[in-house]
Amino acid sequence: MPTKIAYFINQYPKVSHSFIRREIAAVEEQGFEVQRIALRGWDAEVVDEDDRAERARTQYILQRGMGGLLAPLARRLMARPGRFFSALGLAFRMAMRGERSLPYHLVYLAEAAQVVEWTAAFGAHHIHAHFGTNSTEIVMLAQALGGPSYSFTVHGPEEFDKPFALGLDEKIRRSAFTVAITSFCQSQLYRWVEQSAWSKVAIVHCGLDRGFYAGAPTQVAAAPRLVCVGRLCEQKGQLLLVDAAAQLHRKGLDFELVLAGDGEMRPQIEEQIRRHGLQDKIRITGWISSKQVRDELLAARALVLPSFAEGLPVVIMEAMALRRPVLTTYVAGIPELVLQGENGWLFPAGDVERLVESMEQCLAASPEQLERMGVAAQVRAVERHSISVEAGKLARLFALHATPQAQRIHAAQVEGAQ
């Protein structure tokens, strides 16, 4: 009989969370039965067929509104009052150090009560959350209410911007284990928790599905086209990229730049494109499916991502797996994957002149050079980000912690540490 675990995500499915969908599928292939729980996402527009299928398999905490959470909360109070007041105290402590006021954390407690009931009905012995933000606080509170043990994956950069306000140290201490997606990420978690808890932090990379890159054409795109894939927001650096494109245009270089994605900064980016007169040079796609992202990457000679802050963007490993070099910044875990001159070009974040230089070098590269770099990119990406290998690492961690006996031992450890 397969071991049952739950995955908890703030919003699922989501265009930018396809890596979570792949991870869940790979964990199921390892022999686990996975329950999907999310706060929201039941009414979100999704363009990918796989995401639509996932939406049908997901239970949504907020679908019935806040009123629907009062009954589970009351049942937790009546069933285990000691646990309830312990969890309430934890919510108060998280509110005292957090950016959000106490009412938010009381809502998290109510959401946690629903998580406890749903995981108990499913028979899940463990919950895994993605992102060390409110999603992890909810599963931590669920455990405090008497629910199963939990673990969580930290991606960055948000967790690194406000680790104290998010209570990362408390979340790590109470977890069965914590996943970091890169060595850089692991080092940042080490900064915020005592050394005795470092053994809880394991590295598991985000994985690539072989179906994404198998059979992709090997021919290098002849067009002088670069593609930037990502949410149109401050941290991705698209405004700087438009400035760099303007410099290339003034120099008379032939190029096309595709901004694949959408987001809150789209109006500002469109205005900057108009100001520089680059409407015939830069195209914004809006939200597109995973298949469309793949097509855009294959139609370009390289991916350019001038990010100011990151964890390790999944699109970088996807581009490399498709034999496309990457132009990107020396930020967070990126240099662990992208090697200057071997499979891409690296430049300092915020340095528009070095960005322009890298773009010029890429546009001037011969097909033979691009092919060599593309082959090296694929070898490194597949070697470090095989979904079956990374899911195997997770499976071993779940096997250690996602059993009734392991849950009892961990619960005793957590209670003893309080």
mmCIF file of N, CA, C and O in Angstrom, residues 373-416:
data_model
loop_
_atom_site.group_PDB
_atom_site.id
_atom_site.type_symbol
_atom_site.label_atom_id
_atom_site.label_comp_id
_atom_site.label_asym_id
_atom_site.label_seq_id
_atom_site.Cartn_x
_atom_site.Cartn_y
_atom_site.Cartn_z
ATOM 1 N N MET A 373 28.167 25.636 -27.171
ATOM 2 C CA MET A 373 27.673 26.112 -25.877
ATOM 3 C C MET A 373 26.338 25.446 -25.526
ATOM 4 O O MET A 373 26.074 25.115 -24.364
ATOM 5 N N GLY A 374 25.497 25.228 -26.537
ATOM 6 C CA GLY A 374 24.210 24.595 -26.302
ATOM 7 C C GLY A 374 24.347 23.157 -25.834
ATOM 8 O O GLY A 374 23.623 22.715 -24.931
ATOM 9 N N VAL A 375 25.255 22.419 -26.432
ATOM 10 C CA VAL A 375 25.492 21.032 -26.017
ATOM 11 C C VAL A 375 26.007 21.003 -24.578
ATOM 12 O O VAL A 375 25.543 20.204 -23.750
ATOM 13 N N ALA A 376 26.955 21.895 -24.269
ATOM 14 C CA ALA A 376 27.479 21.959 -22.902
ATOM 15 C C ALA A 376 26.375 22.345 -21.916
ATOM 16 O O ALA A 376 26.323 21.837 -20.789
ATOM 17 N N ALA A 377 25.479 23.233 -22.338
ATOM 18 C CA ALA A 377 24.372 23.650 -21.478
ATOM 19 C C ALA A 377 23.451 22.474 -21.170
ATOM 20 O O ALA A 377 23.056 22.261 -20.015
ATOM 21 N N GLN A 378 23.117 21.702 -22.196
ATOM 22 C CA GLN A 378 22.214 20.573 -21.967
ATOM 23 C C GLN A 378 22.841 19.531 -21.055
ATOM 24 O O GLN A 378 22.179 19.019 -20.131
ATOM 25 N N VAL A 379 24.094 19.220 -21.273
ATOM 26 C CA VAL A 379 24.764 18.218 -20.438
ATOM 27 C C VAL A 379 24.724 18.636 -18.970
ATOM 28 O O VAL A 379 24.387 17.842 -18.078
ATOM 29 N N ARG A 380 25.029 19.901 -18.711
ATOM 30 C CA ARG A 380 25.077 20.357 -17.314
ATOM 31 C C ARG A 380 23.678 20.410 -16.683
ATOM 32 O O ARG A 380 23.496 20.011 -15.530
ATOM 33 N N ALA A 381 22.694 20.880 -17.443
ATOM 34 C CA ALA A 381 21.342 20.988 -16.899
ATOM 35 C C ALA A 381 20.754 19.611 -16.582
ATOM 36 O O ALA A 381 20.170 19.399 -15.512
ATOM 37 N N VAL A 382 20.908 18.680 -17.511
ATOM 38 C CA VAL A 382 20.339 17.342 -17.307
ATOM 39 C C VAL A 382 21.075 16.615 -16.188
ATOM 40 O O VAL A 382 20.464 15.897 -15.381
ATOM 41 N N GLU A 383 22.380 16.815 -16.110
ATOM 42 C CA GLU A 383 23.185 16.177 -15.072
ATOM 43 C C GLU A 383 22.756 16.628 -13.677
ATOM 44 O O GLU A 383 22.700 15.842 -12.734
ATOM 45 N N ARG A 384 22.418 17.917 -13.529
ATOM 46 C CA ARG A 384 22.119 18.475 -12.216
ATOM 47 C C ARG A 384 20.623 18.525 -11.889
ATOM 48 O O ARG A 384 20.265 18.699 -10.717
ATOM 49 N N HIS A 385 19.769 18.367 -12.900
ATOM 50 C CA HIS A 385 18.343 18.619 -12.665
ATOM 51 C C HIS A 385 17.437 17.536 -13.243
ATOM 52 O O HIS A 385 16.321 17.831 -13.663
ATOM 53 N N SER A 386 17.879 16.303 -13.231
ATOM 54 C CA SER A 386 17.022 15.206 -13.656
ATOM 55 C C SER A 386 15.880 15.045 -12.665
ATOM 56 O O SER A 386 16.102 14.888 -11.457
ATOM 57 N N ILE A 387 14.629 15.064 -13.152
ATOM 58 C CA ILE A 387 13.489 14.981 -12.254
ATOM 59 C C ILE A 387 13.449 13.647 -11.527
ATOM 60 O O ILE A 387 13.076 13.582 -10.348
ATOM 61 N N SER A 388 13.861 12.576 -12.185
ATOM 62 C CA SER A 388 13.831 11.270 -11.515
ATOM 63 C C SER A 388 14.864 11.200 -10.400
ATOM 64 O O SER A 388 14.600 10.644 -9.324
ATOM 65 N N VAL A 389 16.041 11.783 -10.635
ATOM 66 C CA VAL A 389 17.083 11.790 -9.599
ATOM 67 C C VAL A 389 16.655 12.646 -8.412
ATOM 68 O O VAL A 389 16.766 12.237 -7.246
ATOM 69 N N GLU A 390 16.136 13.840 -8.693
ATOM 70 C CA GLU A 390 15.752 14.750 -7.612
ATOM 71 C C GLU A 390 14.530 14.229 -6.865
ATOM 72 O O GLU A 390 14.445 14.341 -5.637
ATOM 73 N N ALA A 391 13.585 13.636 -7.580
ATOM 74 C CA ALA A 391 12.430 13.033 -6.908
ATOM 75 C C ALA A 391 12.869 11.855 -6.039
ATOM 76 O O ALA A 391 12.277 11.597 -4.982
ATOM 77 N N GLY A 392 13.898 11.155 -6.480
ATOM 78 C CA GLY A 392 14.439 10.077 -5.667
ATOM 79 C C GLY A 392 14.995 10.585 -4.346
ATOM 80 O O GLY A 392 14.834 9.943 -3.297
ATOM 81 N N LYS A 393 15.638 11.758 -4.370
ATOM 82 C CA LYS A 393 16.130 12.361 -3.128
ATOM 83 C C LYS A 393 14.964 12.696 -2.194
ATOM 84 O O LYS A 393 15.020 12.431 -0.994
ATOM 85 N N LEU A 394 13.914 13.288 -2.774
ATOM 86 C CA LEU A 394 12.736 13.603 -1.970
ATOM 87 C C LEU A 394 12.088 12.338 -1.417
ATOM 88 O O LEU A 394 11.661 12.298 -0.256
ATOM 89 N N ALA A 395 12.016 11.318 -2.256
ATOM 90 C CA ALA A 395 11.389 10.069 -1.831
ATOM 91 C C ALA A 395 12.107 9.477 -0.622
ATOM 92 O O ALA A 395 11.469 8.971 0.311
ATOM 93 N N ARG A 396 13.435 9.548 -0.625
ATOM 94 C CA ARG A 396 14.192 9.024 0.515
ATOM 95 C C ARG A 396 13.906 9.838 1.780
ATOM 96 O O ARG A 396 13.800 9.279 2.877
ATOM 97 N N LEU A 397 13.775 11.157 1.628
ATOM 98 C CA LEU A 397 13.450 12.003 2.773
ATOM 99 C C LEU A 397 12.044 11.708 3.274
ATOM 100 O O LEU A 397 11.808 11.603 4.486
ATOM 101 N N PHE A 398 11.100 11.559 2.348
ATOM 102 C CA PHE A 398 9.732 11.221 2.751
ATOM 103 C C PHE A 398 9.681 9.856 3.432
ATOM 104 O O PHE A 398 8.943 9.654 4.407
ATOM 105 N N ALA A 399 10.445 8.919 2.909
ATOM 106 C CA ALA A 399 10.442 7.572 3.490
ATOM 107 C C ALA A 399 10.928 7.588 4.941
ATOM 108 O O ALA A 399 10.472 6.795 5.773
ATOM 109 N N LEU A 400 11.837 8.504 5.244
ATOM 110 C CA LEU A 400 12.351 8.622 6.609
ATOM 111 C C LEU A 400 11.352 9.289 7.541
ATOM 112 O O LEU A 400 11.337 9.017 8.749
ATOM 113 N N HIS A 401 10.508 10.169 6.975
ATOM 114 C CA HIS A 401 9.676 11.019 7.833
ATOM 115 C C HIS A 401 8.176 10.825 7.649
ATOM 116 O O HIS A 401 7.403 11.238 8.511
ATOM 117 N N ALA A 402 7.749 10.246 6.535
ATOM 118 C CA ALA A 402 6.315 10.185 6.223
ATOM 119 C C ALA A 402 5.707 8.837 6.584
ATOM 120 O O ALA A 402 4.976 8.241 5.811
ATOM 121 N N THR A 403 6.007 8.326 7.754
ATOM 122 C CA THR A 403 5.395 7.097 8.255
ATOM 123 C C THR A 403 4.793 7.397 9.623
ATOM 124 O O THR A 403 5.219 8.340 10.304
ATOM 125 N N PRO A 404 3.813 6.618 10.057
ATOM 126 C CA PRO A 404 3.220 6.875 11.380
ATOM 127 C C PRO A 404 4.256 6.871 12.503
ATOM 128 O O PRO A 404 4.203 7.717 13.399
ATOM 129 N N GLN A 405 5.211 5.928 12.454
ATOM 130 C CA GLN A 405 6.217 5.863 13.511
ATOM 131 C C GLN A 405 7.099 7.103 13.493
ATOM 132 O O GLN A 405 7.373 7.703 14.540
ATOM 133 N N ALA A 406 7.539 7.511 12.290
ATOM 134 C CA ALA A 406 8.375 8.703 12.178
ATOM 135 C C ALA A 406 7.619 9.941 12.649
ATOM 136 O O ALA A 406 8.189 10.823 13.296
ATOM 137 N N GLN A 407 6.311 9.993 12.352
ATOM 138 C CA GLN A 407 5.504 11.133 12.766
ATOM 139 C C GLN A 407 5.420 11.206 14.292
ATOM 140 O O GLN A 407 5.535 12.283 14.877
ATOM 141 N N ARG A 408 5.240 10.060 14.942
ATOM 142 C CA ARG A 408 5.159 10.063 16.407
ATOM 143 C C ARG A 408 6.474 10.518 17.027
ATOM 144 O O ARG A 408 6.486 11.292 17.986
ATOM 145 N N ILE A 409 7.585 10.036 16.474
ATOM 146 C CA ILE A 409 8.897 10.428 16.997
ATOM 147 C C ILE A 409 9.115 11.921 16.822
ATOM 148 O O ILE A 409 9.558 12.626 17.741
ATOM 149 N N HIS A 410 8.786 12.430 15.619
ATOM 150 C CA HIS A 410 8.984 13.851 15.362
ATOM 151 C C HIS A 410 8.082 14.704 16.244
ATOM 152 O O HIS A 410 8.524 15.740 16.774
ATOM 153 N N ALA A 411 6.826 14.287 16.440
ATOM 154 C CA ALA A 411 5.903 15.042 17.293
ATOM 155 C C ALA A 411 6.447 15.128 18.717
ATOM 156 O O ALA A 411 6.369 16.184 19.363
ATOM 157 N N ALA A 412 7.012 14.031 19.210
ATOM 158 C CA ALA A 412 7.583 14.028 20.559
ATOM 159 C C ALA A 412 8.779 14.975 20.633
ATOM 160 O O ALA A 412 8.970 15.678 21.638
ATOM 161 N N GLN A 413 9.601 15.000 19.583
ATOM 162 C CA GLN A 413 10.756 15.902 19.549
ATOM 163 C C GLN A 413 10.317 17.361 19.559
ATOM 164 O O GLN A 413 10.888 18.195 20.263
ATOM 165 N N VAL A 414 9.292 17.678 18.760
ATOM 166 C CA VAL A 414 8.809 19.058 18.697
ATOM 167 C C VAL A 414 8.240 19.490 20.047
ATOM 168 O O VAL A 414 8.519 20.584 20.543
ATOM 169 N N GLU A 415 7.425 18.608 20.655
ATOM 170 C CA GLU A 415 6.825 18.946 21.955
ATOM 171 C C GLU A 415 7.914 19.104 23.018
ATOM 172 O O GLU A 415 7.823 19.981 23.880
ATOM 173 N N GLY A 416 8.940 18.258 22.972
ATOM 174 C CA GLY A 416 10.007 18.355 23.940
ATOM 175 C C GLY A 416 10.830 19.612 23.803
ATOM 176 O O GLY A 416 11.403 20.100 24.797
#
